[in-house]
mmCIF file of C-alpha atoms and ligand atoms in Angstrom:
data_model
loop_
_atom_site.group_PDB
_atom_site.id
_atom_site.type_symbol
_atom_site.label_atom_id
_atom_site.label_comp_id
_atom_site.label_asym_id
_atom_site.label_seq_id
_atom_site.Cartn_x
_atom_site.Cartn_y
_atom_site.Cartn_z
ATOM 1 C CA UNK A 127 99.332 96.436 76.987
ATOM 2 C CA UNK A 128 98.252 99.977 75.746
ATOM 3 C CA UNK A 129 97.710 102.178 78.421
ATOM 4 C CA UNK A 130 95.283 104.199 76.436
ATOM 5 C CA UNK A 131 92.478 101.760 76.680
ATOM 6 C CA UNK A 132 92.480 102.112 80.457
ATOM 7 C CA UNK A 133 89.694 104.139 82.289
ATOM 8 C CA UNK A 134 91.139 107.064 83.988
ATOM 9 C CA UNK A 135 91.734 105.287 87.341
ATOM 10 C CA UNK A 136 94.955 104.238 89.092
ATOM 11 C CA UNK A 137 94.833 100.786 88.576
ATOM 12 C CA UNK A 138 93.024 97.958 86.704
ATOM 13 C CA UNK A 139 92.617 95.095 89.153
ATOM 14 C CA UNK A 140 92.335 91.197 87.998
ATOM 15 C CA UNK A 141 92.276 88.338 90.084
ATOM 16 C CA UNK A 142 92.817 84.374 89.343
ATOM 17 C CA UNK A 143 91.708 82.037 92.026
ATOM 18 C CA UNK A 144 93.747 78.832 92.180
ATOM 19 C CA UNK A 145 93.412 75.333 93.674
ATOM 20 C CA UNK A 146 96.590 73.281 93.628
ATOM 21 C CA UNK A 147 97.054 69.810 95.039
ATOM 22 C CA UNK A 148 100.155 69.258 97.142
ATOM 23 C CA UNK A 149 102.311 66.582 96.161
ATOM 24 C CA UNK A 150 101.443 64.823 99.420
ATOM 25 C CA UNK A 151 99.236 65.840 102.059
ATOM 26 C CA UNK A 152 100.123 67.980 105.007
ATOM 27 C CA UNK A 153 99.338 66.979 108.472
ATOM 28 C CA UNK A 154 97.492 69.530 110.562
ATOM 29 C CA UNK A 155 95.697 69.830 113.668
ATOM 30 C CA UNK A 156 92.580 69.839 111.668
ATOM 31 C CA UNK A 157 93.174 66.936 109.605
ATOM 32 C CA UNK A 158 94.951 66.265 106.355
ATOM 33 C CA UNK A 159 95.393 69.242 103.861
ATOM 34 C CA UNK A 160 95.466 68.162 100.271
ATOM 35 C CA UNK A 161 95.364 71.164 98.355
ATOM 36 C CA UNK A 162 96.371 74.875 98.411
ATOM 37 C CA UNK A 163 93.608 77.389 97.524
ATOM 38 C CA UNK A 164 94.344 81.055 97.131
ATOM 39 C CA UNK A 165 94.201 83.669 94.655
ATOM 40 C CA UNK A 166 96.724 85.647 92.649
ATOM 41 C CA UNK A 167 95.970 89.477 91.993
ATOM 42 C CA UNK A 168 97.365 91.778 89.164
ATOM 43 C CA UNK A 169 97.531 95.380 89.165
ATOM 44 C CA UNK A 170 98.262 97.604 86.155
ATOM 45 C CA UNK A 171 98.659 101.387 86.579
ATOM 46 C CA UNK A 172 97.835 104.047 83.973
ATOM 47 C CA UNK A 173 101.402 104.139 82.812
ATOM 48 C CA UNK A 174 101.504 100.269 81.917
ATOM 49 C CA UNK A 175 103.248 99.333 85.146
ATOM 50 C CA UNK A 176 102.401 95.933 86.227
ATOM 51 C CA UNK A 177 102.599 93.997 89.418
ATOM 52 C CA UNK A 178 101.327 90.895 91.018
ATOM 53 C CA UNK A 179 100.585 89.527 94.517
ATOM 54 C CA UNK A 180 99.160 86.267 96.094
ATOM 55 C CA UNK A 181 96.588 85.945 98.700
ATOM 56 C CA UNK A 182 97.440 82.702 100.543
ATOM 57 C CA UNK A 183 95.050 82.436 103.665
ATOM 58 C CA UNK A 184 95.319 79.638 106.152
ATOM 59 C CA UNK A 185 91.760 80.132 107.788
ATOM 60 C CA UNK A 186 92.779 78.090 110.789
ATOM 61 C CA UNK A 187 95.599 80.536 111.386
ATOM 62 C CA UNK A 188 92.835 83.105 111.857
ATOM 63 C CA UNK A 189 93.309 84.549 108.313
ATOM 64 C CA UNK A 190 90.242 85.330 105.914
ATOM 65 C CA UNK A 191 88.961 82.464 103.632
ATOM 66 C CA UNK A 192 89.685 82.515 100.031
ATOM 67 C CA UNK A 193 86.096 82.926 99.378
ATOM 68 C CA UNK A 194 85.881 85.990 101.376
ATOM 69 C CA UNK A 195 89.045 87.492 99.626
ATOM 70 C CA UNK A 196 87.602 86.602 96.224
ATOM 71 C CA UNK A 197 84.237 88.484 97.040
ATOM 72 C CA UNK A 198 86.157 91.373 98.193
ATOM 73 C CA UNK A 199 88.023 91.437 94.854
ATOM 74 C CA UNK A 200 84.771 91.114 93.024
ATOM 75 C CA UNK A 201 83.148 93.912 94.969
ATOM 76 C CA UNK A 202 86.280 96.234 94.147
ATOM 77 C CA UNK A 203 85.847 95.687 90.421
ATOM 78 C CA UNK A 204 88.255 96.240 87.712
ATOM 79 C CA UNK A 205 88.984 99.985 88.359
ATOM 80 C CA UNK A 206 90.547 100.493 91.737
ATOM 81 C CA UNK A 207 92.525 103.268 93.086
ATOM 82 C CA UNK A 208 94.724 103.513 96.184
ATOM 83 C CA UNK A 209 92.175 105.052 98.481
ATOM 84 C CA UNK A 210 89.849 102.076 97.803
ATOM 85 C CA UNK A 211 92.554 99.581 98.199
ATOM 86 C CA UNK A 212 93.524 101.035 101.508
ATOM 87 C CA UNK A 213 90.009 100.929 102.980
ATOM 88 C CA UNK A 214 89.998 97.210 102.753
ATOM 89 C CA UNK A 215 88.950 95.776 106.166
ATOM 90 C CA UNK A 216 91.865 94.526 108.179
ATOM 91 C CA UNK A 217 90.502 91.201 108.543
ATOM 92 C CA UNK A 218 91.232 90.626 104.832
ATOM 93 C CA UNK A 219 94.859 90.408 105.601
ATOM 94 C CA UNK A 220 96.183 88.187 102.824
ATOM 95 C CA UNK A 221 94.191 90.151 100.302
ATOM 96 C CA UNK A 222 95.684 93.579 101.509
ATOM 97 C CA UNK A 223 99.154 91.836 101.408
ATOM 98 C CA UNK A 224 98.650 90.645 97.853
ATOM 99 C CA UNK A 225 97.426 94.247 96.814
ATOM 100 C CA UNK A 226 100.301 95.627 98.440
ATOM 101 C CA UNK A 227 102.791 93.458 96.722
ATOM 102 C CA UNK A 228 101.010 94.058 93.555
ATOM 103 C CA UNK A 229 101.649 97.857 93.226
ATOM 104 C CA UNK A 230 103.733 98.259 90.334
ATOM 105 C CA UNK A 231 106.958 99.704 91.673
ATOM 106 C CA UNK A 232 110.405 100.885 90.075
ATOM 107 C CA UNK A 233 112.276 100.912 93.275
ATOM 108 C CA UNK A 234 114.952 97.988 93.075
ATOM 109 C CA UNK A 235 115.180 95.987 95.843
ATOM 110 C CA UNK A 236 118.652 95.660 97.542
ATOM 111 C CA UNK A 237 118.956 92.472 99.825
ATOM 112 C CA UNK A 238 120.916 92.376 103.110
ATOM 113 C CA UNK A 239 122.260 89.056 102.532
ATOM 114 C CA UNK A 240 123.123 87.228 99.215
ATOM 115 C CA UNK A 241 122.025 83.923 100.745
ATOM 116 C CA UNK A 242 120.224 82.464 103.845
ATOM 117 C CA UNK A 243 120.363 79.337 105.525
ATOM 118 C CA UNK A 244 117.229 77.075 105.417
ATOM 119 C CA UNK A 245 116.078 74.728 108.130
ATOM 120 C CA UNK A 246 115.385 71.077 106.979
ATOM 121 C CA UNK A 247 111.951 69.814 107.543
ATOM 122 C CA UNK A 248 111.865 66.433 109.312
ATOM 123 C CA UNK A 249 108.841 64.268 109.502
ATOM 124 C CA UNK A 250 107.136 63.382 112.741
ATOM 125 C CA UNK A 251 107.596 60.321 114.610
ATOM 126 C CA UNK A 252 110.258 57.538 114.173
ATOM 127 C CA UNK A 253 110.701 58.324 110.367
ATOM 128 C CA UNK A 254 112.825 61.344 111.585
ATOM 129 C CA UNK A 255 115.637 59.106 112.534
ATOM 130 C CA UNK A 256 116.151 57.844 108.858
ATOM 131 C CA UNK A 257 116.335 61.119 107.378
ATOM 132 C CA UNK A 258 118.813 63.351 109.339
ATOM 133 C CA UNK A 259 121.901 61.945 107.910
ATOM 134 C CA UNK A 260 120.985 62.376 104.374
ATOM 135 C CA UNK A 261 119.962 66.123 105.155
ATOM 136 C CA UNK A 262 123.101 66.685 107.261
ATOM 137 C CA UNK A 263 125.063 65.321 104.206
ATOM 138 C CA UNK A 264 123.214 67.792 101.823
ATOM 139 C CA UNK A 265 124.497 70.634 104.231
ATOM 140 C CA UNK A 266 121.697 71.221 106.419
ATOM 141 C CA UNK A 267 122.728 72.259 110.010
ATOM 142 C CA UNK A 268 119.317 73.592 111.255
ATOM 143 C CA UNK A 269 116.562 71.053 111.629
ATOM 144 C CA UNK A 270 112.928 71.138 112.263
ATOM 145 C CA UNK A 271 111.381 68.386 113.860
ATOM 146 C CA UNK A 272 107.496 68.274 113.952
ATOM 147 C CA UNK A 273 106.149 66.933 117.314
ATOM 148 C CA UNK A 274 103.011 67.007 118.876
ATOM 149 C CA UNK A 275 101.543 64.510 116.403
ATOM 150 C CA UNK A 276 101.896 61.204 118.071
ATOM 151 C CA UNK A 277 101.679 60.125 121.862
ATOM 152 C CA UNK A 278 103.720 62.763 123.640
ATOM 153 C CA UNK A 279 105.875 60.380 125.805
ATOM 154 C CA UNK A 280 106.765 58.209 122.585
ATOM 155 C CA UNK A 281 107.669 61.202 120.783
ATOM 156 C CA UNK A 282 109.706 62.341 123.954
ATOM 157 C CA UNK A 283 111.366 59.015 124.140
ATOM 158 C CA UNK A 284 112.770 59.696 120.587
ATOM 159 C CA UNK A 285 114.445 62.980 121.415
ATOM 160 C CA UNK A 286 117.886 61.735 122.631
ATOM 161 C CA UNK A 287 118.026 59.677 119.601
ATOM 162 C CA UNK A 288 117.172 62.642 117.422
ATOM 163 C CA UNK A 289 119.821 64.654 119.027
ATOM 164 C CA UNK A 290 122.561 62.038 118.814
ATOM 165 C CA UNK A 291 121.815 61.763 115.068
ATOM 166 C CA UNK A 292 122.519 65.608 114.460
ATOM 167 C CA UNK A 293 125.811 66.518 113.216
ATOM 168 C CA UNK A 294 128.101 68.497 115.667
ATOM 169 C CA UNK A 295 127.111 72.099 116.246
ATOM 170 C CA UNK A 296 123.681 71.487 114.570
ATOM 171 C CA UNK A 297 120.483 72.881 115.906
ATOM 172 C CA UNK A 298 117.162 71.387 116.398
ATOM 173 C CA UNK A 299 113.813 73.269 116.426
ATOM 174 C CA UNK A 300 110.731 71.553 117.699
ATOM 175 C CA UNK A 301 107.378 72.454 116.343
ATOM 176 C CA UNK A 302 104.207 71.228 118.287
ATOM 177 C CA UNK A 303 101.818 73.409 116.339
ATOM 178 C CA UNK A 304 99.904 74.066 119.610
ATOM 179 C CA UNK A 305 99.313 70.313 120.448
ATOM 180 C CA UNK A 306 100.301 70.229 124.001
ATOM 181 C CA UNK A 307 98.710 71.134 127.365
ATOM 182 C CA UNK A 308 100.816 72.656 130.195
ATOM 183 C CA UNK A 309 101.959 69.397 131.793
ATOM 184 C CA UNK A 310 102.999 68.165 128.401
ATOM 185 C CA UNK A 311 104.790 71.451 127.365
ATOM 186 C CA UNK A 312 106.562 71.479 130.800
ATOM 187 C CA UNK A 313 107.767 67.704 130.573
ATOM 188 C CA UNK A 314 109.321 68.612 126.931
ATOM 189 C CA UNK A 315 110.896 72.008 128.033
ATOM 190 C CA UNK A 316 112.550 70.362 130.979
ATOM 191 C CA UNK A 317 114.014 67.937 128.797
ATOM 192 C CA UNK A 318 115.111 70.153 126.284
ATOM 193 C CA UNK A 319 117.415 72.190 128.676
ATOM 194 C CA UNK A 320 120.982 71.261 127.951
ATOM 195 C CA UNK A 321 120.071 69.561 124.606
ATOM 196 C CA UNK A 322 120.898 71.457 121.195
ATOM 197 C CA UNK A 323 117.346 72.956 120.911
ATOM 198 C CA UNK A 324 117.219 76.083 119.233
ATOM 199 C CA UNK A 325 113.464 76.699 120.437
ATOM 200 C CA UNK A 326 110.224 75.101 120.718
ATOM 201 C CA UNK A 327 107.620 76.382 118.638
ATOM 202 C CA UNK A 328 104.178 76.903 119.735
ATOM 203 C CA UNK A 329 103.910 74.397 122.431
ATOM 204 C CA UNK A 330 100.362 75.117 123.284
ATOM 205 C CA UNK A 331 97.586 77.266 121.546
ATOM 206 C CA UNK A 332 93.923 77.305 121.916
ATOM 207 C CA UNK A 333 91.766 74.011 121.309
ATOM 208 C CA UNK A 334 91.041 72.701 118.040
ATOM 209 C CA UNK A 335 88.111 74.971 117.431
ATOM 210 C CA UNK A 336 86.530 75.654 114.040
ATOM 211 C CA UNK A 337 87.371 79.460 114.136
ATOM 212 C CA UNK A 338 89.678 81.849 115.759
ATOM 213 C CA UNK A 339 89.714 81.158 119.701
ATOM 214 C CA UNK A 340 87.714 83.483 121.758
ATOM 215 C CA UNK A 341 89.386 86.577 123.357
ATOM 216 C CA UNK A 342 89.264 84.701 126.775
ATOM 217 C CA UNK A 343 90.887 81.538 125.121
ATOM 218 C CA UNK A 344 93.476 83.653 123.593
ATOM 219 C CA UNK A 345 94.338 85.218 126.876
ATOM 220 C CA UNK A 346 94.818 81.936 128.625
ATOM 221 C CA UNK A 347 96.998 80.587 126.141
ATOM 222 C CA UNK A 348 99.129 83.876 126.063
ATOM 223 C CA UNK A 349 99.645 83.433 129.615
ATOM 224 C CA UNK A 350 100.569 79.828 129.706
ATOM 225 C CA UNK A 351 103.202 80.593 126.878
ATOM 226 C CA UNK A 352 104.490 83.588 128.881
ATOM 227 C CA UNK A 353 104.718 81.530 131.879
ATOM 228 C CA UNK A 354 106.533 78.605 129.930
ATOM 229 C CA UNK A 355 109.007 81.224 128.560
ATOM 230 C CA UNK A 356 109.788 82.469 132.179
ATOM 231 C CA UNK A 357 110.260 78.944 133.754
ATOM 232 C CA UNK A 358 112.710 77.017 131.172
ATOM 233 C CA UNK A 359 115.762 78.048 129.526
ATOM 234 C CA UNK A 360 115.119 76.806 126.179
ATOM 235 C CA UNK A 361 113.462 79.623 124.115
ATOM 236 C CA UNK A 362 109.853 79.531 122.796
ATOM 237 C CA UNK A 363 108.775 80.436 119.431
ATOM 238 C CA UNK A 364 105.306 81.951 118.540
ATOM 239 C CA UNK A 365 103.891 80.912 115.258
ATOM 240 C CA UNK A 366 100.035 80.312 115.457
ATOM 241 C CA UNK A 367 99.970 83.156 117.943
ATOM 242 C CA UNK A 368 101.287 85.701 115.662
ATOM 243 C CA UNK A 369 99.450 85.100 112.363
ATOM 244 C CA UNK A 370 98.205 88.682 111.979
ATOM 245 C CA UNK A 371 99.440 92.186 112.508
ATOM 246 C CA UNK A 372 97.105 92.548 115.353
ATOM 247 C CA UNK A 373 98.717 89.410 116.792
ATOM 248 C CA UNK A 374 102.072 90.770 116.490
ATOM 249 C CA UNK A 375 101.224 94.247 117.920
ATOM 250 C CA UNK A 376 99.447 92.211 120.980
ATOM 251 C CA UNK A 377 102.592 90.192 121.656
ATOM 252 C CA UNK A 378 104.887 93.384 121.187
ATOM 253 C CA UNK A 379 102.866 95.129 123.744
ATOM 254 C CA UNK A 380 103.374 92.160 126.100
ATOM 255 C CA UNK A 381 107.045 92.644 125.341
ATOM 256 C CA UNK A 382 107.778 89.160 124.145
ATOM 257 C CA UNK A 383 111.379 88.263 124.321
ATOM 258 C CA UNK A 384 111.182 84.791 122.706
ATOM 259 C CA UNK A 385 111.254 84.026 118.977
ATOM 260 C CA UNK A 386 108.770 85.047 116.334
ATOM 261 C CA UNK A 387 108.041 82.954 113.374
ATOM 262 C CA UNK A 388 106.625 85.202 110.842
ATOM 263 C CA UNK A 389 104.902 84.233 107.977
ATOM 264 C CA UNK A 390 105.109 87.452 105.731
ATOM 265 C CA UNK A 391 102.072 86.210 103.639
ATOM 266 C CA UNK A 392 99.652 86.386 106.242
ATOM 267 C CA UNK A 393 100.480 89.958 107.479
ATOM 268 C CA UNK A 394 97.996 92.727 105.770
ATOM 269 C CA UNK A 395 100.661 95.492 106.434
ATOM 270 C CA UNK A 396 103.966 93.691 106.295
ATOM 271 C CA UNK A 397 105.873 97.100 106.145
ATOM 272 C CA UNK A 398 104.603 98.341 109.515
ATOM 273 C CA UNK A 399 104.459 95.185 111.364
ATOM 274 C CA UNK A 400 108.043 94.305 110.483
ATOM 275 C CA UNK A 401 109.171 97.835 111.350
ATOM 276 C CA UNK A 402 107.552 97.303 115.044
ATOM 277 C CA UNK A 403 109.612 94.057 115.078
ATOM 278 C CA UNK A 404 112.849 95.588 114.184
ATOM 279 C CA UNK A 405 112.251 98.452 116.683
ATOM 280 C CA UNK A 406 111.935 95.712 119.296
ATOM 281 C CA UNK A 407 115.045 94.021 118.238
ATOM 282 C CA UNK A 408 112.929 90.858 117.799
ATOM 283 C CA UNK A 409 114.439 87.544 116.849
ATOM 284 C CA UNK A 410 112.485 86.588 113.787
ATOM 285 C CA UNK A 411 112.386 83.257 111.903
ATOM 286 C CA UNK A 412 110.803 83.790 108.325
ATOM 287 C CA UNK A 413 108.607 81.049 107.351
ATOM 288 C CA UNK A 414 106.415 79.748 104.373
ATOM 289 C CA UNK A 415 102.792 79.936 104.569
ATOM 290 C CA UNK A 416 102.894 77.157 101.658
ATOM 291 C CA UNK A 417 102.147 79.823 99.011
ATOM 292 C CA UNK A 418 103.004 79.722 95.177
ATOM 293 C CA UNK A 419 106.521 80.643 94.103
ATOM 294 C CA UNK A 420 104.756 84.249 93.207
ATOM 295 C CA UNK A 421 103.939 84.772 97.003
ATOM 296 C CA UNK A 422 107.066 83.077 98.205
ATOM 297 C CA UNK A 423 108.992 85.628 96.089
ATOM 298 C CA UNK A 424 107.438 88.547 98.004
ATOM 299 C CA UNK A 425 107.434 86.648 101.514
ATOM 300 C CA UNK A 426 111.258 85.985 100.988
ATOM 301 C CA UNK A 427 112.124 89.676 99.886
ATOM 302 C CA UNK A 428 110.940 90.464 103.367
ATOM 303 C CA UNK A 429 113.277 87.777 104.921
ATOM 304 C CA UNK A 430 116.236 89.073 102.760
ATOM 305 C CA UNK A 431 115.590 92.637 103.603
ATOM 306 C CA UNK A 432 115.491 91.978 107.444
ATOM 307 C CA UNK A 433 118.294 93.731 109.165
ATOM 308 C CA UNK A 434 118.278 91.894 112.395
ATOM 309 C CA UNK A 435 120.034 88.768 113.045
ATOM 310 C CA UNK A 436 119.483 86.179 110.401
ATOM 311 C CA UNK A 437 117.987 82.805 111.319
ATOM 312 C CA UNK A 438 117.611 79.914 109.147
ATOM 313 C CA UNK A 439 114.441 79.982 107.000
ATOM 314 C CA UNK A 440 111.382 78.115 107.498
ATOM 315 C CA UNK A 441 111.119 77.713 103.704
ATOM 316 C CA UNK A 442 112.307 74.155 103.385
ATOM 317 C CA UNK A 443 109.076 73.234 101.688
ATOM 318 C CA UNK A 444 109.872 72.605 97.805
ATOM 319 C CA UNK A 445 109.053 70.639 95.894
ATOM 320 C CA UNK A 446 105.427 71.110 97.218
ATOM 321 C CA UNK A 447 102.900 71.079 94.470
ATOM 322 C CA UNK A 448 101.894 68.240 92.146
ATOM 323 C CA UNK A 449 102.519 71.018 89.409
ATOM 324 C CA UNK A 450 105.899 71.951 89.820
ATOM 325 C CA UNK A 451 105.513 75.238 87.994
ATOM 326 C CA UNK A 452 104.268 76.767 91.323
ATOM 327 C CA UNK A 453 107.160 75.499 93.269
ATOM 328 C CA UNK A 454 110.025 77.947 94.586
ATOM 329 C CA UNK A 455 113.752 77.088 94.209
ATOM 330 C CA UNK A 456 114.753 73.481 95.284
ATOM 331 C CA UNK A 457 114.995 73.559 99.037
ATOM 332 C CA UNK A 458 118.733 73.003 99.532
ATOM 333 C CA UNK A 459 120.714 74.073 102.898
ATOM 334 C CA UNK A 460 120.772 77.669 101.416
ATOM 335 C CA UNK A 461 118.384 80.115 99.398
ATOM 336 C CA UNK A 462 120.249 82.501 97.319
ATOM 337 C CA UNK A 463 118.540 85.819 96.653
ATOM 338 C CA UNK A 464 119.732 85.629 93.035
ATOM 339 C CA UNK A 465 117.458 82.306 92.538
ATOM 340 C CA UNK A 466 114.381 84.104 94.304
ATOM 341 C CA UNK A 467 114.775 87.101 92.417
ATOM 342 C CA UNK A 468 114.650 85.057 88.921
ATOM 343 C CA UNK A 469 110.969 83.966 89.828
ATOM 344 C CA UNK A 470 108.859 85.558 87.163
ATOM 345 C CA UNK A 471 105.501 86.236 88.710
ATOM 346 C CA UNK A 472 103.988 86.930 85.215
ATOM 347 C CA UNK A 473 104.551 83.243 84.337
ATOM 348 C CA UNK A 474 102.955 81.974 87.374
ATOM 349 C CA UNK A 475 99.980 84.245 86.733
ATOM 350 C CA UNK A 476 100.000 82.752 82.955
ATOM 351 C CA UNK A 477 100.260 79.233 84.223
ATOM 352 C CA UNK A 478 96.772 79.570 85.917
ATOM 353 C CA UNK A 479 95.014 80.816 82.733
HETATM 354 MG MG1 LIG B 576 105.011 76.353 113.122
#
């Protein structure tokens, strides 16, 4: 890696695109999601310092596509400097995220916490009941149940059985992924009062459109969510609603007092956006964007560096990929910074060659 061969620029940029099948398909509002596409970037500075980053977009969350991130890298070319990287459009949030993470740095990172709790992921529907005991025995005390997948009334009929199966003192998160209308959301929220529900995540979102909902649709959903938050005691968490820096800004401007589910990998300017949330004393739950262990390390660095009240991480996703070399640490009830820190980005990069 001789720095002498480098042209007199600040960085040499390389990128590698990946397509990694999941071990099993994810269910999304847009149908099954079978493989993760994204790209890794590598920046090398004139002194030979090297850094890596990952762009793991989720287009139906409103981020860019892998194609557009790839074209932007091709357009940048191999020789780049801070000015050109900084001039990338805001719409390329995931790529900007990757490039920021890839700036070679010397400063050691000091985590605020040595370890953080992880929420156990529970499957949708009746299958949930068979899994709680094993997860509880493994040490989990925060559980996340996917709802909004089957018939809302059938799912609601299961809620008491789910609550009864939880170990004492445990908390349940419900994630509807935006599936409900106002009436369904109200029925659920009424039932959640007096039950050990930590929050209901994204009860509603703009309809299943191909792209990002229009500003008018968005405003309607914003109003609905704010109304629900005001009418029921169970906190509401925003996830799909806060998928970009601009979304977070919008909700900060509305003085959102509920929970924020933040996928750091989707934010183009993590530092600024997190500073805004910290200033507002926001309750933040850090969550995976189903990125590889390379991107997850960068996202978890944000979570471990967060000064606010720690909430269980939404990173109970591993093992995730058919090729285990791309998985993060096995998802037990706690993630230790030591294990996250041990992830070697270069090995992930090399695994794609
Ligand atoms: Mg969610």
